[in-house]
Coordinates of C-alpha atoms (C1' of nucleotides) in Angstrom, one line a residue:
Chain A
M1 CA -94.8 133.7 -153.2
R2 CA -91.2 132.1 -153.5
R3 CA -89.5 131.2 -150.1
D4 CA -86.1 131.5 -149.3
I5 CA -83.8 128.7 -147.7
F6 CA -84.9 129.7 -144.0
Q7 CA -88.4 129.4 -144.9
A8 CA -88.0 126.1 -146.4
I9 CA -86.3 124.5 -143.5
A10 CA -88.8 126.0 -141.0
D11 CA -91.6 123.4 -141.5
P12 CA -90.5 120.0 -139.7
T13 CA -91.6 117.8 -142.2
R14 CA -89.5 119.7 -144.9
R15 CA -86.7 119.1 -142.4
A16 CA -87.6 115.5 -142.2
I17 CA -87.6 115.1 -146.0
I18 CA -84.0 116.8 -146.1
A19 CA -82.7 114.6 -143.8
L20 CA -84.1 111.4 -145.5
I21 CA -82.9 112.1 -148.8
A22 CA -79.2 113.3 -147.9
L23 CA -77.6 110.6 -148.6
Q24 CA -79.7 109.3 -151.2
A25 CA -82.3 110.2 -153.7
M26 CA -85.8 109.3 -153.4
T27 CA -89.0 109.3 -155.5
P28 CA -92.2 111.0 -153.8
N29 CA -93.9 107.6 -153.2
A30 CA -90.8 106.6 -151.5
I31 CA -90.7 109.6 -149.3
A32 CA -94.6 109.4 -148.5
E33 CA -94.2 106.2 -147.5
Q34 CA -92.0 107.5 -144.8
F35 CA -94.7 109.7 -143.1
D36 CA -98.1 109.6 -141.9
T37 CA -99.6 112.1 -144.8
T38 CA -100.5 112.1 -148.2
R39 CA -98.5 112.0 -151.6
Q40 CA -99.8 115.3 -152.0
A41 CA -98.4 116.9 -149.4
V42 CA -94.8 115.3 -149.6
S43 CA -95.5 116.7 -153.3
K44 CA -95.9 120.1 -152.2
H45 CA -93.0 120.2 -149.7
L46 CA -90.8 118.7 -152.8
R47 CA -91.8 121.8 -154.8
I48 CA -91.0 124.3 -152.1
L49 CA -87.7 122.7 -151.5
T50 CA -86.9 122.6 -155.3
E51 CA -87.8 126.4 -155.7
C52 CA -85.2 127.3 -153.5
E53 CA -82.9 125.1 -155.1
L54 CA -82.5 122.8 -151.8
V55 CA -83.4 119.9 -154.1
T56 CA -83.1 119.0 -157.8
Q57 CA -85.0 116.4 -159.6
K58 CA -84.4 113.7 -162.3
Q59 CA -86.8 112.2 -164.4
Q60 CA -86.2 108.6 -165.2
G61 CA -89.6 107.5 -167.0
R62 CA -92.7 108.4 -165.0
E63 CA -90.5 108.4 -161.7
I64 CA -88.9 111.6 -160.5
Y65 CA -85.7 111.4 -158.1
Y66 CA -85.2 114.0 -155.9
Q67 CA -81.9 114.9 -154.8
L68 CA -80.4 117.2 -152.1
Q69 CA -78.2 119.8 -152.8
V70 CA -76.1 120.0 -149.9
N71 CA -73.8 123.0 -151.3
K72 CA -77.2 125.2 -151.1
M73 CA -77.1 124.2 -147.0
K74 CA -74.0 126.4 -146.9
E75 CA -76.1 129.4 -147.2
I76 CA -77.6 128.5 -143.9
D77 CA -74.0 127.8 -142.7
K78 CA -72.7 130.9 -144.0
W79 CA -75.3 132.9 -142.3
L80 CA -74.7 131.3 -138.8
N81 CA -70.8 132.4 -139.7
Q82 CA -71.6 135.6 -138.2
F83 CA -72.3 134.2 -134.9
R84 CA -70.1 131.3 -134.6
K85 CA -67.1 133.6 -134.6
I86 CA -69.3 135.3 -131.7
W87 CA -69.5 132.0 -129.4
E88 CA -65.9 131.0 -130.4
D89 CA -64.7 134.4 -129.1
R90 CA -66.7 133.9 -125.9
F91 CA -65.1 130.3 -125.4
D92 CA -62.1 131.6 -126.1
N93 CA -62.5 134.5 -123.6
L94 CA -63.9 132.0 -120.9
D95 CA -60.7 129.5 -121.8
K96 CA -58.4 132.7 -120.9
Y97 CA -60.0 133.8 -118.0
L98 CA -59.7 130.1 -116.5
A99 CA -56.3 130.0 -117.2
K100 CA -55.8 133.0 -115.4
I101 CA -57.6 132.1 -112.4
Q102 CA -55.9 129.1 -112.2
A103 CA -52.5 130.6 -112.5
N104 CA -53.4 133.1 -109.8
A105 CA -54.6 129.9 -107.6
K106 CA -51.1 128.2 -108.2
N107 CA -49.5 131.3 -107.2
K108 CA -51.0 131.7 -103.9
K109 CA -49.9 128.7 -103.0
Chain B
M1 CA -98.3 127.6 -130.4
R2 CA -94.7 127.9 -129.3
R3 CA -92.0 127.4 -131.9
D4 CA -88.7 125.9 -132.4
I5 CA -85.4 127.6 -133.3
F6 CA -86.0 127.1 -137.2
Q7 CA -89.4 128.6 -137.2
A8 CA -87.8 131.6 -135.3
I9 CA -85.3 132.2 -138.0
A10 CA -87.8 131.7 -140.9
D11 CA -88.9 135.2 -140.9
P12 CA -86.5 137.9 -142.2
T13 CA -87.3 140.6 -139.8
R14 CA -86.5 138.0 -137.1
R15 CA -83.2 136.9 -138.6
A16 CA -82.7 140.8 -138.9
I17 CA -83.2 141.3 -135.3
I18 CA -81.2 138.3 -134.3
A19 CA -78.0 140.2 -136.6
L20 CA -78.7 143.4 -135.0
I21 CA -78.6 142.5 -131.2
A22 CA -75.7 139.6 -131.8
L23 CA -73.1 141.7 -130.4
Q24 CA -74.9 144.2 -128.3
A25 CA -78.2 143.6 -126.1
M26 CA -80.8 146.7 -127.2
T27 CA -84.2 147.5 -125.9
P28 CA -87.2 147.2 -128.1
N29 CA -87.4 150.8 -129.0
A30 CA -83.9 150.8 -130.0
I31 CA -84.6 147.9 -132.3
A32 CA -87.6 149.6 -133.6
E33 CA -85.5 152.6 -134.8
Q34 CA -84.0 150.2 -137.3
F35 CA -86.9 148.9 -138.9
D36 CA -89.8 150.4 -140.9
T37 CA -92.4 148.9 -138.7
T38 CA -94.2 149.5 -135.6
R39 CA -92.5 148.6 -132.1
Q40 CA -95.2 146.1 -130.8
A41 CA -94.7 144.2 -134.3
V42 CA -90.9 144.3 -132.9
S43 CA -92.4 143.4 -129.7
K44 CA -94.0 140.4 -131.1
H45 CA -91.0 139.0 -133.0
L46 CA -89.0 139.5 -129.5
R47 CA -91.5 137.5 -127.7
I48 CA -91.3 134.5 -130.3
L49 CA -87.4 134.7 -130.1
T50 CA -87.6 134.3 -126.3
E51 CA -89.6 131.8 -126.5
C52 CA -87.7 129.4 -128.2
E53 CA -84.7 130.6 -125.9
L54 CA -82.7 132.4 -128.4
V55 CA -83.0 135.6 -126.9
T56 CA -83.1 136.9 -123.1
Q57 CA -84.4 139.8 -121.4
K58 CA -82.8 142.0 -118.9
Q59 CA -84.9 144.6 -117.4
Q60 CA -83.5 147.8 -115.8
G61 CA -86.1 150.3 -114.9
R62 CA -88.6 150.3 -117.4
E63 CA -86.2 149.2 -120.3
I64 CA -85.7 145.9 -121.5
Y65 CA -82.5 144.6 -122.7
Y66 CA -82.9 141.7 -125.2
Q67 CA -79.5 139.6 -125.5
L68 CA -79.0 137.0 -128.0
Q69 CA -77.8 133.7 -126.6
V70 CA -75.4 132.5 -129.4
N71 CA -75.0 129.4 -127.7
K72 CA -78.5 128.1 -128.7
M73 CA -78.0 129.3 -132.4
K74 CA -75.6 125.9 -131.8
E75 CA -78.6 123.9 -132.6
I76 CA -79.3 125.1 -135.7
D77 CA -75.4 124.2 -136.3
K78 CA -75.8 121.1 -134.9
W79 CA -78.8 119.8 -137.4
L80 CA -76.5 121.4 -140.6
N81 CA -73.5 118.8 -138.9
Q82 CA -75.1 115.9 -140.8
F83 CA -74.9 117.6 -143.9
R84 CA -71.5 119.2 -143.4
K85 CA -70.1 115.7 -143.5
I86 CA -71.5 115.1 -146.7
W87 CA -70.5 118.1 -148.7
E88 CA -67.0 117.7 -146.9
D89 CA -66.9 113.9 -148.2
R90 CA -67.9 115.0 -151.7
F91 CA -65.4 117.9 -151.8
D92 CA -62.8 115.4 -150.8
N93 CA -63.9 112.9 -153.5
L94 CA -63.9 115.6 -156.1
D95 CA -60.4 116.5 -154.9
K96 CA -59.0 112.8 -155.1
Y97 CA -60.8 112.6 -158.4
L98 CA -59.2 115.8 -159.9
A99 CA -55.8 114.6 -158.6
K100 CA -56.3 111.6 -160.1
I101 CA -56.8 113.2 -163.7
Q102 CA -54.3 115.5 -163.2
A103 CA -51.6 112.6 -162.8
N104 CA -53.3 110.7 -165.7
A105 CA -52.8 113.7 -167.8
K106 CA -49.1 114.1 -166.9
N107 CA -48.4 110.4 -167.6
K108 CA -50.1 111.1 -171.2
K109 CA -47.7 113.6 -172.0
Chain C
dA1 C1' -98.5 165.4 -108.5
dT2 C1' -98.7 165.4 -113.4
dT3 C1' -96.8 164.2 -117.7
dT4 C1' -93.8 161.5 -120.6
dT5 C1' -91.6 157.5 -122.3
dG6 C1' -91.0 152.1 -122.1
dC7 C1' -93.2 148.2 -123.4
dG8 C1' -96.8 144.1 -123.5
dC9 C1' -100.9 142.6 -124.8
dA10 C1' -105.5 141.7 -127.3
dA11 C1' -108.3 142.3 -130.9
dC12 C1' -108.4 142.7 -135.5
dC13 C1' -107.2 141.9 -140.4
dA14 C1' -105.5 140.2 -144.5
dT15 C1' -102.3 136.7 -146.1
dT16 C1' -100.2 132.8 -146.2
dT17 C1' -99.3 128.2 -145.0
dG18 C1' -100.2 122.7 -144.8
dA19 C1' -103.1 119.2 -145.3
dT20 C1' -106.6 116.9 -148.0
dT21 C1' -109.6 115.6 -151.9
dG22 C1' -110.0 115.3 -156.7
dC23 C1' -108.4 115.1 -161.4
dA24 C1' -105.6 114.6 -165.5
dC25 C1' -101.7 113.1 -167.7
dA26 C1' -97.8 110.3 -169.0
dA27 C1' -95.2 105.7 -168.2
dA28 C1' -94.9 101.1 -166.8
dT29 C1' -97.4 96.9 -166.7
dA30 C1' -100.4 93.4 -168.0
Chain D
dT1 C1' -105.0 97.8 -176.0
dA2 C1' -106.5 98.4 -171.3
dT3 C1' -105.1 98.9 -166.7
dT4 C1' -102.2 100.5 -163.2
dT5 C1' -99.0 103.3 -161.1
dG6 C1' -96.2 107.3 -160.7
dT7 C1' -96.9 112.4 -159.9
dG8 C1' -98.1 117.4 -160.5
dC9 C1' -101.8 120.7 -160.2
dA10 C1' -105.9 123.0 -158.5
dA11 C1' -109.5 124.0 -155.2
dT12 C1' -110.7 124.0 -150.8
dC13 C1' -110.5 124.2 -145.7
dA14 C1' -108.5 125.7 -141.1
dA15 C1' -105.1 127.1 -138.8
dA16 C1' -100.9 130.1 -138.5
dT17 C1' -98.5 134.5 -139.5
dG18 C1' -97.4 139.2 -139.1
dG19 C1' -98.7 143.6 -139.4
dT20 C1' -101.8 147.5 -137.2
dT21 C1' -104.3 149.7 -133.8
dG22 C1' -105.9 151.0 -129.2
dC23 C1' -105.0 150.3 -124.4
dG24 C1' -103.0 149.6 -119.7
dC25 C1' -99.5 149.9 -116.6
dA26 C1' -94.9 150.9 -114.4
dA27 C1' -90.8 153.7 -114.7
dA28 C1' -88.5 158.1 -115.8
dA29 C1' -88.8 162.9 -116.1
dT30 C1' -90.9 167.4 -115.6

DNA sequence: ATTTTGCGCAACCATTTGATTGCACAAATA
DNA sequence: TATTTGTGCAATCAAATGGTTGCGCAAAAT
């Protein structure tokens, strides 16, 4: 069953793979060398990441380079936006509250 | 086994619960009313969200109010930051490239 | 005091998941 | 041409997952 991007990044190994190929595309073997797991396991993870378009593959001969699609990560950012507004509002409200308290303290001196 | 925040938001139902209680704390029954699932299923999800500190609970009599801890969402934002820098760099580079092309086009006219 | 309501927990179940092993195919190398 | 290397896929397995049902306890309502 095809997974969404949140399910894709739920697994720690896949998150590590994403971080690994963020700056430079890598092949399955090169990626597997960085993990204590089989190449087939890495291949499985890459398939999941490819399915939800987090990653694209470019074949060069028998080697396949997997590249991170950072723009796809924006989908997570977009989902976070609805909460970012809330924690920013709370921070702003806290700021205002603190400023008010300081003003009152000065007036009382 | 205790889950991390990424595993917590991997499930669509839990993401929906998070969005639901983002602005206002709600009780399990109130939350369950918004879903086509049992109250016990919702209770299970709330336990997972509580375990990874995405949510806190405040008991009032026999009712329990579950509140979203938006500050905990920053953990996801923090993880995204390493990629945000990349997609911003690429955007900047694209901007520069486009500007260069436009300048060249004007010079040739 | 009794009944109703809110709610978590355990047991159960079907499904999904993540890793391994084995295999097969294509490209690169000797 | 033969061998090696890169790689995906299928089968298998144990563990995890998400939902349901049933139960029990505490608080609220009657």
